[in-house]
Amino acid sequence: MARCGVGMRSRSAACRFWVVGLLAAVALSGCVRGRDDGHGKAHAASTHRDASPSRLIITGSSTLAPLVAEIARRFEQLHPDVRIEVQTGGSSRGIRDVSTGAADIAMVSRDLDESERDLTAIPIARDGVCLLIHKNNPVTSLTDEQVIGIYTGKIRHWEEVGGLPQPIVVVSKAAGRATLEVFCQYFRLREDQIRADIIIGDNQEGLKAVANHTGAIGYVSLGAAEYEAQRGLPIKLLPSRGVPATTDRLADGSFPISRTLNLVTRGEPSGWASRFISYCCSEHVHDLVEAFFFVPVVR
Amino acid sequence: MIWWKRSSSSLLSVRGCRRFVDRLLGGAGLLSALLGASLVIWMLGFVLVESWPALQQIGPLRFLTDTAWYPTLGRFGMWPMVVATVVVTIGSVVVTTPVALGSAVYLRFYAPPVLAGLYRRVLWVLAGVPSVVYGWWGITALVPMIGRFSPFGFGHSLLAGVLVLSIMTLPLAALTVDTALGAVPRDYLAAAAALGLGRRAVAWQVAVPLAWRGVLAGVLLQTARAIGETMAVLMVCGNVVQLPVSLFAPVRLLTANIALEMGYATQLHRSALFVSGLWLLVLAAVLVWAAQRLERECT
């Protein structure tokens, strides 16, 4: 009997907890929504800008954002009276924000097209993607058609492209990764045409997967692959259209699987935007560019 | 106690003081309970709010009916990941439970005390090893080993996931079962022995059935950990979104899906990842419900 009574009491107490907890949760989630839902930042930020003129808002590509954020931190240390906000949301969002004036600078990880003539693009770095196989794989090069065949599942054995009699283990990247985008764009593949055996997240996992399987083929950021290969990881970087996969070839623009990472403004940049962009192009940030496995653009 | 007796002359003030302390402790308890409850509800609310755009624009049904997961191309089939999560979890429970039960029974009834103490300490250490370490071991030792037997030529697979999870959850499960067996009153065991039952009968027919609830708790604890595990399965499962057709086929689990794509997902893709989180919550809820049903039927 007594036990029953205790049970009832604790139940009503528990009930009270939940009601109060629910109220708290509603209030808290209200806060979260009010603050930001991840995509509406630029509009809130643009009102800030009016209040304080030395504030730069940069939005766009998630490939560039980490690098630009690091550069911005350094720039802010040099110029304490300017605040830089870096937000992601994709290249298209960057272009939209710059066109509407919601952002001062857009980060765009592709070249501008015809309809975007009113904008100015300044390249700050190049990003390359190279194919890699295991070091013990005797294959030394693959044509673009062979790569497409392998990645769409039409070529399944290394013998078919002049290698050893073993199955090909296709390593690809998870959706949303910039490397996957560059790869698909260059080989004119759609993401859903790729038949992968192993899907990996970052470059390190890709390098590891290829180093662990003699039959594997993968693609990662060229800078990262070159760095690891020099440090003795058993991988081989494949040339593309006869051009060896090296950061030098990427820097001089001859390596084909690459893209330019741009900062974009409406019209010619001026004021702080102009100063920040020249800083991004200067030698002071080359160490940061290389730390993100990009290649600095030398003008 | 002595202090309480000595100061009984000022009974009233002591009572007042005790009441005050009681209230203070009660208040602190209420506050921490509230905090706990509201955090859980906040998180639930957050996941719901974040996944709302996807549920609204894509529709909850399409997460089940879409044939594939290409979020950037507008295809959101999540069913294979749900199935893979359930299969890997059940697989690890099926592997772990008998081993945990066996090792706990050995510890309690067969092992010499010195060895039992040592073994228990080893289990505690193993239970505290971070999952990324198990993942690392899995990818460097287990995956290549499976690769040698696999008909596909590589080891990233459902089997690797099941084995890594089993090894991860085993120590905690064995310890919980061991504690449950230790809680069986000694009188019962002594009585059983006095009735002439052998060690095997005492262990398996008296102690284990009596400790059944504790055993169940151990199994559920490991199931919950297995469902929530991310890093290890991300590293060894291969992450290809497909129904688990073979033990050697790569699969992607819901947790790995979030971890793989979170950093790079924007807009609807990001929201769809929160739907993965929602699925995990549903699975956890089903687990709790099943546990309660089981417990009621057992008692």
PDB file of C-alpha atoms in Angstrom, chain A residues 122-294:
ATOM      1  CA  ILE A 122      39.372  38.029 -58.093  1.00  0.00           C
ATOM      2  CA  PRO A 123      41.046  34.597 -57.868  1.00  0.00           C
ATOM      3  CA  ILE A 124      42.775  33.967 -54.543  1.00  0.00           C
ATOM      4  CA  ALA A 125      43.572  30.251 -54.793  1.00  0.00           C
ATOM      5  CA  ARG A 126      43.292  27.151 -56.935  1.00  0.00           C
ATOM      6  CA  ASP A 127      41.865  23.821 -55.824  1.00  0.00           C
ATOM      7  CA  GLY A 128      42.789  20.626 -57.638  1.00  0.00           C
ATOM      8  CA  VAL A 129      41.551  17.057 -57.451  1.00  0.00           C
ATOM      9  CA  CYS A 130      43.702  14.119 -58.479  1.00  0.00           C
ATOM     10  CA  LEU A 131      43.074  10.433 -58.928  1.00  0.00           C
ATOM     11  CA  LEU A 132      45.155   8.079 -56.873  1.00  0.00           C
ATOM     12  CA  ILE A 133      45.797   4.348 -56.720  1.00  0.00           C
ATOM     13  CA  HIS A 134      47.924   2.068 -54.558  1.00  0.00           C
ATOM     14  CA  LYS A 135      51.685   2.313 -55.049  1.00  0.00           C
ATOM     15  CA  ASN A 136      51.971  -1.382 -55.964  1.00  0.00           C
ATOM     16  CA  ASN A 137      49.402  -1.071 -58.732  1.00  0.00           C
ATOM     17  CA  PRO A 138      51.335  -1.251 -62.033  1.00  0.00           C
ATOM     18  CA  VAL A 139      48.895   1.074 -63.848  1.00  0.00           C
ATOM     19  CA  THR A 140      50.585   4.418 -64.557  1.00  0.00           C
ATOM     20  CA  SER A 141      47.821   6.373 -66.229  1.00  0.00           C
ATOM     21  CA  LEU A 142      44.160   6.214 -67.093  1.00  0.00           C
ATOM     22  CA  THR A 143      42.295   8.049 -69.832  1.00  0.00           C
ATOM     23  CA  ASP A 144      39.265  10.126 -68.910  1.00  0.00           C
ATOM     24  CA  GLU A 145      37.038   7.501 -70.552  1.00  0.00           C
ATOM     25  CA  GLN A 146      38.572   4.742 -68.435  1.00  0.00           C
ATOM     26  CA  VAL A 147      38.029   6.749 -65.261  1.00  0.00           C
ATOM     27  CA  ILE A 148      34.396   7.337 -66.230  1.00  0.00           C
ATOM     28  CA  GLY A 149      34.044   3.617 -66.988  1.00  0.00           C
ATOM     29  CA  ILE A 150      35.461   2.685 -63.591  1.00  0.00           C
ATOM     30  CA  TYR A 151      33.346   5.159 -61.661  1.00  0.00           C
ATOM     31  CA  THR A 152      30.109   4.214 -63.429  1.00  0.00           C
ATOM     32  CA  GLY A 153      30.701   0.511 -62.828  1.00  0.00           C
ATOM     33  CA  LYS A 154      31.334  -0.482 -66.480  1.00  0.00           C
ATOM     34  CA  ILE A 155      34.966  -1.409 -65.820  1.00  0.00           C
ATOM     35  CA  ARG A 156      35.230  -3.640 -62.773  1.00  0.00           C
ATOM     36  CA  HIS A 157      38.670  -5.278 -63.053  1.00  0.00           C
ATOM     37  CA  TRP A 158      42.144  -3.796 -63.297  1.00  0.00           C
ATOM     38  CA  GLU A 159      42.954  -6.232 -66.124  1.00  0.00           C
ATOM     39  CA  GLU A 160      40.627  -4.281 -68.388  1.00  0.00           C
ATOM     40  CA  VAL A 161      42.837  -1.193 -68.109  1.00  0.00           C
ATOM     41  CA  GLY A 162      46.187  -2.983 -68.152  1.00  0.00           C
ATOM     42  CA  GLY A 163      46.561  -3.824 -64.475  1.00  0.00           C
ATOM     43  CA  LEU A 164      46.708  -6.930 -62.324  1.00  0.00           C
ATOM     44  CA  PRO A 165      43.859  -9.472 -62.251  1.00  0.00           C
ATOM     45  CA  GLN A 166      42.036  -8.023 -59.284  1.00  0.00           C
ATOM     46  CA  PRO A 167      38.722  -6.244 -58.793  1.00  0.00           C
ATOM     47  CA  ILE A 168      38.668  -2.452 -58.669  1.00  0.00           C
ATOM     48  CA  VAL A 169      37.607  -0.977 -55.326  1.00  0.00           C
ATOM     49  CA  VAL A 170      35.999   2.365 -56.103  1.00  0.00           C
ATOM     50  CA  VAL A 171      36.394   4.997 -53.385  1.00  0.00           C
ATOM     51  CA  SER A 172      34.191   8.082 -53.637  1.00  0.00           C
ATOM     52  CA  LYS A 173      33.188  11.025 -51.489  1.00  0.00           C
ATOM     53  CA  ALA A 174      30.028  11.753 -49.515  1.00  0.00           C
ATOM     54  CA  ALA A 175      27.409  14.127 -50.883  1.00  0.00           C
ATOM     55  CA  GLY A 176      28.086  17.831 -50.542  1.00  0.00           C
ATOM     56  CA  ARG A 177      31.878  17.617 -50.586  1.00  0.00           C
ATOM     57  CA  ALA A 178      33.599  20.104 -52.847  1.00  0.00           C
ATOM     58  CA  THR A 179      35.991  17.419 -54.129  1.00  0.00           C
ATOM     59  CA  LEU A 180      33.065  15.335 -55.350  1.00  0.00           C
ATOM     60  CA  GLU A 181      31.653  18.401 -57.101  1.00  0.00           C
ATOM     61  CA  VAL A 182      34.922  19.128 -58.915  1.00  0.00           C
ATOM     62  CA  PHE A 183      35.303  15.466 -59.870  1.00  0.00           C
ATOM     63  CA  CYS A 184      31.756  15.200 -61.229  1.00  0.00           C
ATOM     64  CA  GLN A 185      32.058  18.488 -63.095  1.00  0.00           C
ATOM     65  CA  TYR A 186      35.303  17.539 -64.806  1.00  0.00           C
ATOM     66  CA  PHE A 187      34.189  14.056 -65.855  1.00  0.00           C
ATOM     67  CA  ARG A 188      30.655  15.244 -66.654  1.00  0.00           C
ATOM     68  CA  LEU A 189      29.176  12.727 -64.251  1.00  0.00           C
ATOM     69  CA  ARG A 190      26.069  13.072 -62.160  1.00  0.00           C
ATOM     70  CA  GLU A 191      26.422  12.007 -58.548  1.00  0.00           C
ATOM     71  CA  ASP A 192      23.898   9.195 -58.934  1.00  0.00           C
ATOM     72  CA  GLN A 193      25.854   7.643 -61.827  1.00  0.00           C
ATOM     73  CA  ILE A 194      28.783   6.832 -59.545  1.00  0.00           C
ATOM     74  CA  ARG A 195      28.899   3.244 -58.323  1.00  0.00           C
ATOM     75  CA  ALA A 196      31.136   3.374 -55.264  1.00  0.00           C
ATOM     76  CA  ASP A 197      32.315   0.540 -53.013  1.00  0.00           C
ATOM     77  CA  ILE A 198      33.511   2.750 -50.188  1.00  0.00           C
ATOM     78  CA  ILE A 199      32.276   6.241 -49.427  1.00  0.00           C
ATOM     79  CA  ILE A 200      34.503   8.429 -47.318  1.00  0.00           C
ATOM     80  CA  GLY A 201      34.278  11.857 -45.741  1.00  0.00           C
ATOM     81  CA  ASP A 202      37.500  13.793 -45.693  1.00  0.00           C
ATOM     82  CA  ASN A 203      40.737  13.568 -47.636  1.00  0.00           C
ATOM     83  CA  GLN A 204      42.530  11.645 -44.893  1.00  0.00           C
ATOM     84  CA  GLU A 205      39.999   8.809 -44.958  1.00  0.00           C
ATOM     85  CA  GLY A 206      40.275   8.666 -48.746  1.00  0.00           C
ATOM     86  CA  LEU A 207      44.059   8.440 -48.614  1.00  0.00           C
ATOM     87  CA  LYS A 208      43.858   5.743 -45.963  1.00  0.00           C
ATOM     88  CA  ALA A 209      41.305   3.719 -47.944  1.00  0.00           C
ATOM     89  CA  VAL A 210      43.497   3.725 -51.063  1.00  0.00           C
ATOM     90  CA  ALA A 211      46.682   3.012 -49.112  1.00  0.00           C
ATOM     91  CA  ASN A 212      45.000  -0.005 -47.495  1.00  0.00           C
ATOM     92  CA  HIS A 213      43.748  -1.666 -50.701  1.00  0.00           C
ATOM     93  CA  THR A 214      45.996  -2.593 -53.585  1.00  0.00           C
ATOM     94  CA  GLY A 215      42.939  -2.619 -55.858  1.00  0.00           C
ATOM     95  CA  ALA A 216      41.571   0.748 -54.848  1.00  0.00           C
ATOM     96  CA  ILE A 217      41.114   3.946 -56.821  1.00  0.00           C
ATOM     97  CA  GLY A 218      40.093   7.213 -55.252  1.00  0.00           C
ATOM     98  CA  TYR A 219      40.238  10.969 -55.684  1.00  0.00           C
ATOM     99  CA  VAL A 220      41.213  13.580 -53.123  1.00  0.00           C
ATOM    100  CA  SER A 221      42.455  17.127 -52.953  1.00  0.00           C
ATOM    101  CA  LEU A 222      45.722  17.266 -54.889  1.00  0.00           C
ATOM    102  CA  GLY A 223      47.619  19.175 -52.201  1.00  0.00           C
ATOM    103  CA  ALA A 224      46.709  16.636 -49.523  1.00  0.00           C
ATOM    104  CA  ALA A 225      47.634  13.664 -51.728  1.00  0.00           C
ATOM    105  CA  GLU A 226      51.011  15.134 -52.713  1.00  0.00           C
ATOM    106  CA  TYR A 227      51.842  15.885 -49.081  1.00  0.00           C
ATOM    107  CA  GLU A 228      51.046  12.334 -47.915  1.00  0.00           C
ATOM    108  CA  ALA A 229      52.786  10.675 -50.871  1.00  0.00           C
ATOM    109  CA  GLN A 230      55.959  12.636 -50.060  1.00  0.00           C
ATOM    110  CA  ARG A 231      55.719  11.411 -46.483  1.00  0.00           C
ATOM    111  CA  GLY A 232      55.745   7.810 -47.645  1.00  0.00           C
ATOM    112  CA  LEU A 233      52.091   6.760 -47.788  1.00  0.00           C
ATOM    113  CA  PRO A 234      51.892   3.934 -50.369  1.00  0.00           C
ATOM    114  CA  ILE A 235      49.861   5.806 -52.967  1.00  0.00           C
ATOM    115  CA  LYS A 236      50.426   6.852 -56.563  1.00  0.00           C
ATOM    116  CA  LEU A 237      49.023  10.072 -58.026  1.00  0.00           C
ATOM    117  CA  LEU A 238      47.773   9.565 -61.571  1.00  0.00           C
ATOM    118  CA  PRO A 239      48.411  12.153 -64.260  1.00  0.00           C
ATOM    119  CA  SER A 240      45.415  13.647 -65.996  1.00  0.00           C
ATOM    120  CA  ARG A 241      45.461  14.123 -69.777  1.00  0.00           C
ATOM    121  CA  GLY A 242      49.194  13.570 -69.580  1.00  0.00           C
ATOM    122  CA  VAL A 243      49.798  16.315 -67.029  1.00  0.00           C
ATOM    123  CA  PRO A 244      51.439  15.017 -63.845  1.00  0.00           C
ATOM    124  CA  ALA A 245      49.492  15.696 -60.642  1.00  0.00           C
ATOM    125  CA  THR A 246      51.699  18.151 -58.791  1.00  0.00           C
ATOM    126  CA  THR A 247      50.940  21.401 -57.044  1.00  0.00           C
ATOM    127  CA  ASP A 248      53.338  23.167 -59.432  1.00  0.00           C
ATOM    128  CA  ARG A 249      51.236  22.120 -62.395  1.00  0.00           C
ATOM    129  CA  LEU A 250      48.157  23.152 -60.483  1.00  0.00           C
ATOM    130  CA  ALA A 251      49.647  26.562 -59.749  1.00  0.00           C
ATOM    131  CA  ASP A 252      50.563  27.242 -63.381  1.00  0.00           C
ATOM    132  CA  GLY A 253      47.051  26.245 -64.436  1.00  0.00           C
ATOM    133  CA  SER A 254      48.004  23.267 -66.609  1.00  0.00           C
ATOM    134  CA  PHE A 255      46.548  20.519 -64.402  1.00  0.00           C
ATOM    135  CA  PRO A 256      43.025  20.043 -65.772  1.00  0.00           C
ATOM    136  CA  ILE A 257      40.950  18.764 -62.836  1.00  0.00           C
ATOM    137  CA  SER A 258      40.905  22.023 -60.961  1.00  0.00           C
ATOM    138  CA  ARG A 259      38.950  25.128 -60.291  1.00  0.00           C
ATOM    139  CA  THR A 260      39.563  28.676 -59.289  1.00  0.00           C
ATOM    140  CA  LEU A 261      38.455  29.957 -55.930  1.00  0.00           C
ATOM    141  CA  ASN A 262      37.324  33.555 -56.277  1.00  0.00           C
ATOM    142  CA  LEU A 263      36.323  36.473 -54.158  1.00  0.00           C
ATOM    143  CA  VAL A 264      33.520  38.335 -55.930  1.00  0.00           C
ATOM    144  CA  THR A 265      32.230  41.871 -55.474  1.00  0.00           C
ATOM    145  CA  ARG A 266      29.598  43.966 -57.214  1.00  0.00           C
ATOM    146  CA  GLY A 267      31.508  46.330 -59.460  1.00  0.00           C
ATOM    147  CA  GLU A 268      35.078  47.150 -58.487  1.00  0.00           C
ATOM    148  CA  PRO A 269      35.871  46.540 -54.820  1.00  0.00           C
ATOM    149  CA  SER A 270      36.413  49.615 -52.676  1.00  0.00           C
ATOM    150  CA  GLY A 271      37.260  50.565 -49.109  1.00  0.00           C
ATOM    151  CA  TRP A 272      37.769  47.743 -46.645  1.00  0.00           C
ATOM    152  CA  ALA A 273      36.557  45.149 -49.170  1.00  0.00           C
ATOM    153  CA  SER A 274      39.333  46.180 -51.545  1.00  0.00           C
ATOM    154  CA  ARG A 275      41.954  46.125 -48.788  1.00  0.00           C
ATOM    155  CA  PHE A 276      40.815  42.708 -47.572  1.00  0.00           C
ATOM    156  CA  ILE A 277      40.867  41.232 -51.078  1.00  0.00           C
ATOM    157  CA  SER A 278      44.391  42.518 -51.752  1.00  0.00           C
ATOM    158  CA  TYR A 279      45.427  41.035 -48.423  1.00  0.00           C
ATOM    159  CA  CYS A 280      43.945  37.676 -49.517  1.00  0.00           C
ATOM    160  CA  CYS A 281      46.069  37.834 -52.687  1.00  0.00           C
ATOM    161  CA  SER A 282      49.233  38.835 -50.872  1.00  0.00           C
ATOM    162  CA  GLU A 283      52.111  36.623 -49.813  1.00  0.00           C
ATOM    163  CA  HIS A 284      51.192  37.109 -46.155  1.00  0.00           C
ATOM    164  CA  VAL A 285      48.469  34.476 -46.448  1.00  0.00           C
ATOM    165  CA  HIS A 286      50.232  31.864 -48.615  1.00  0.00           C
ATOM    166  CA  ASP A 287      50.953  29.709 -45.583  1.00  0.00           C
ATOM    167  CA  LEU A 288      47.219  29.623 -44.772  1.00  0.00           C
ATOM    168  CA  VAL A 289      46.261  28.823 -48.379  1.00  0.00           C
ATOM    169  CA  GLU A 290      48.707  25.930 -48.392  1.00  0.00           C
ATOM    170  CA  ALA A 291      47.536  24.703 -45.003  1.00  0.00           C
ATOM    171  CA  PHE A 292      44.115  24.124 -46.571  1.00  0.00           C
ATOM    172  CA  PHE A 293      45.765  22.226 -49.471  1.00  0.00           C
ATOM    173  CA  PHE A 294      44.960  24.911 -51.999  1.00  0.00           C
TER     174      PHE A 294
END
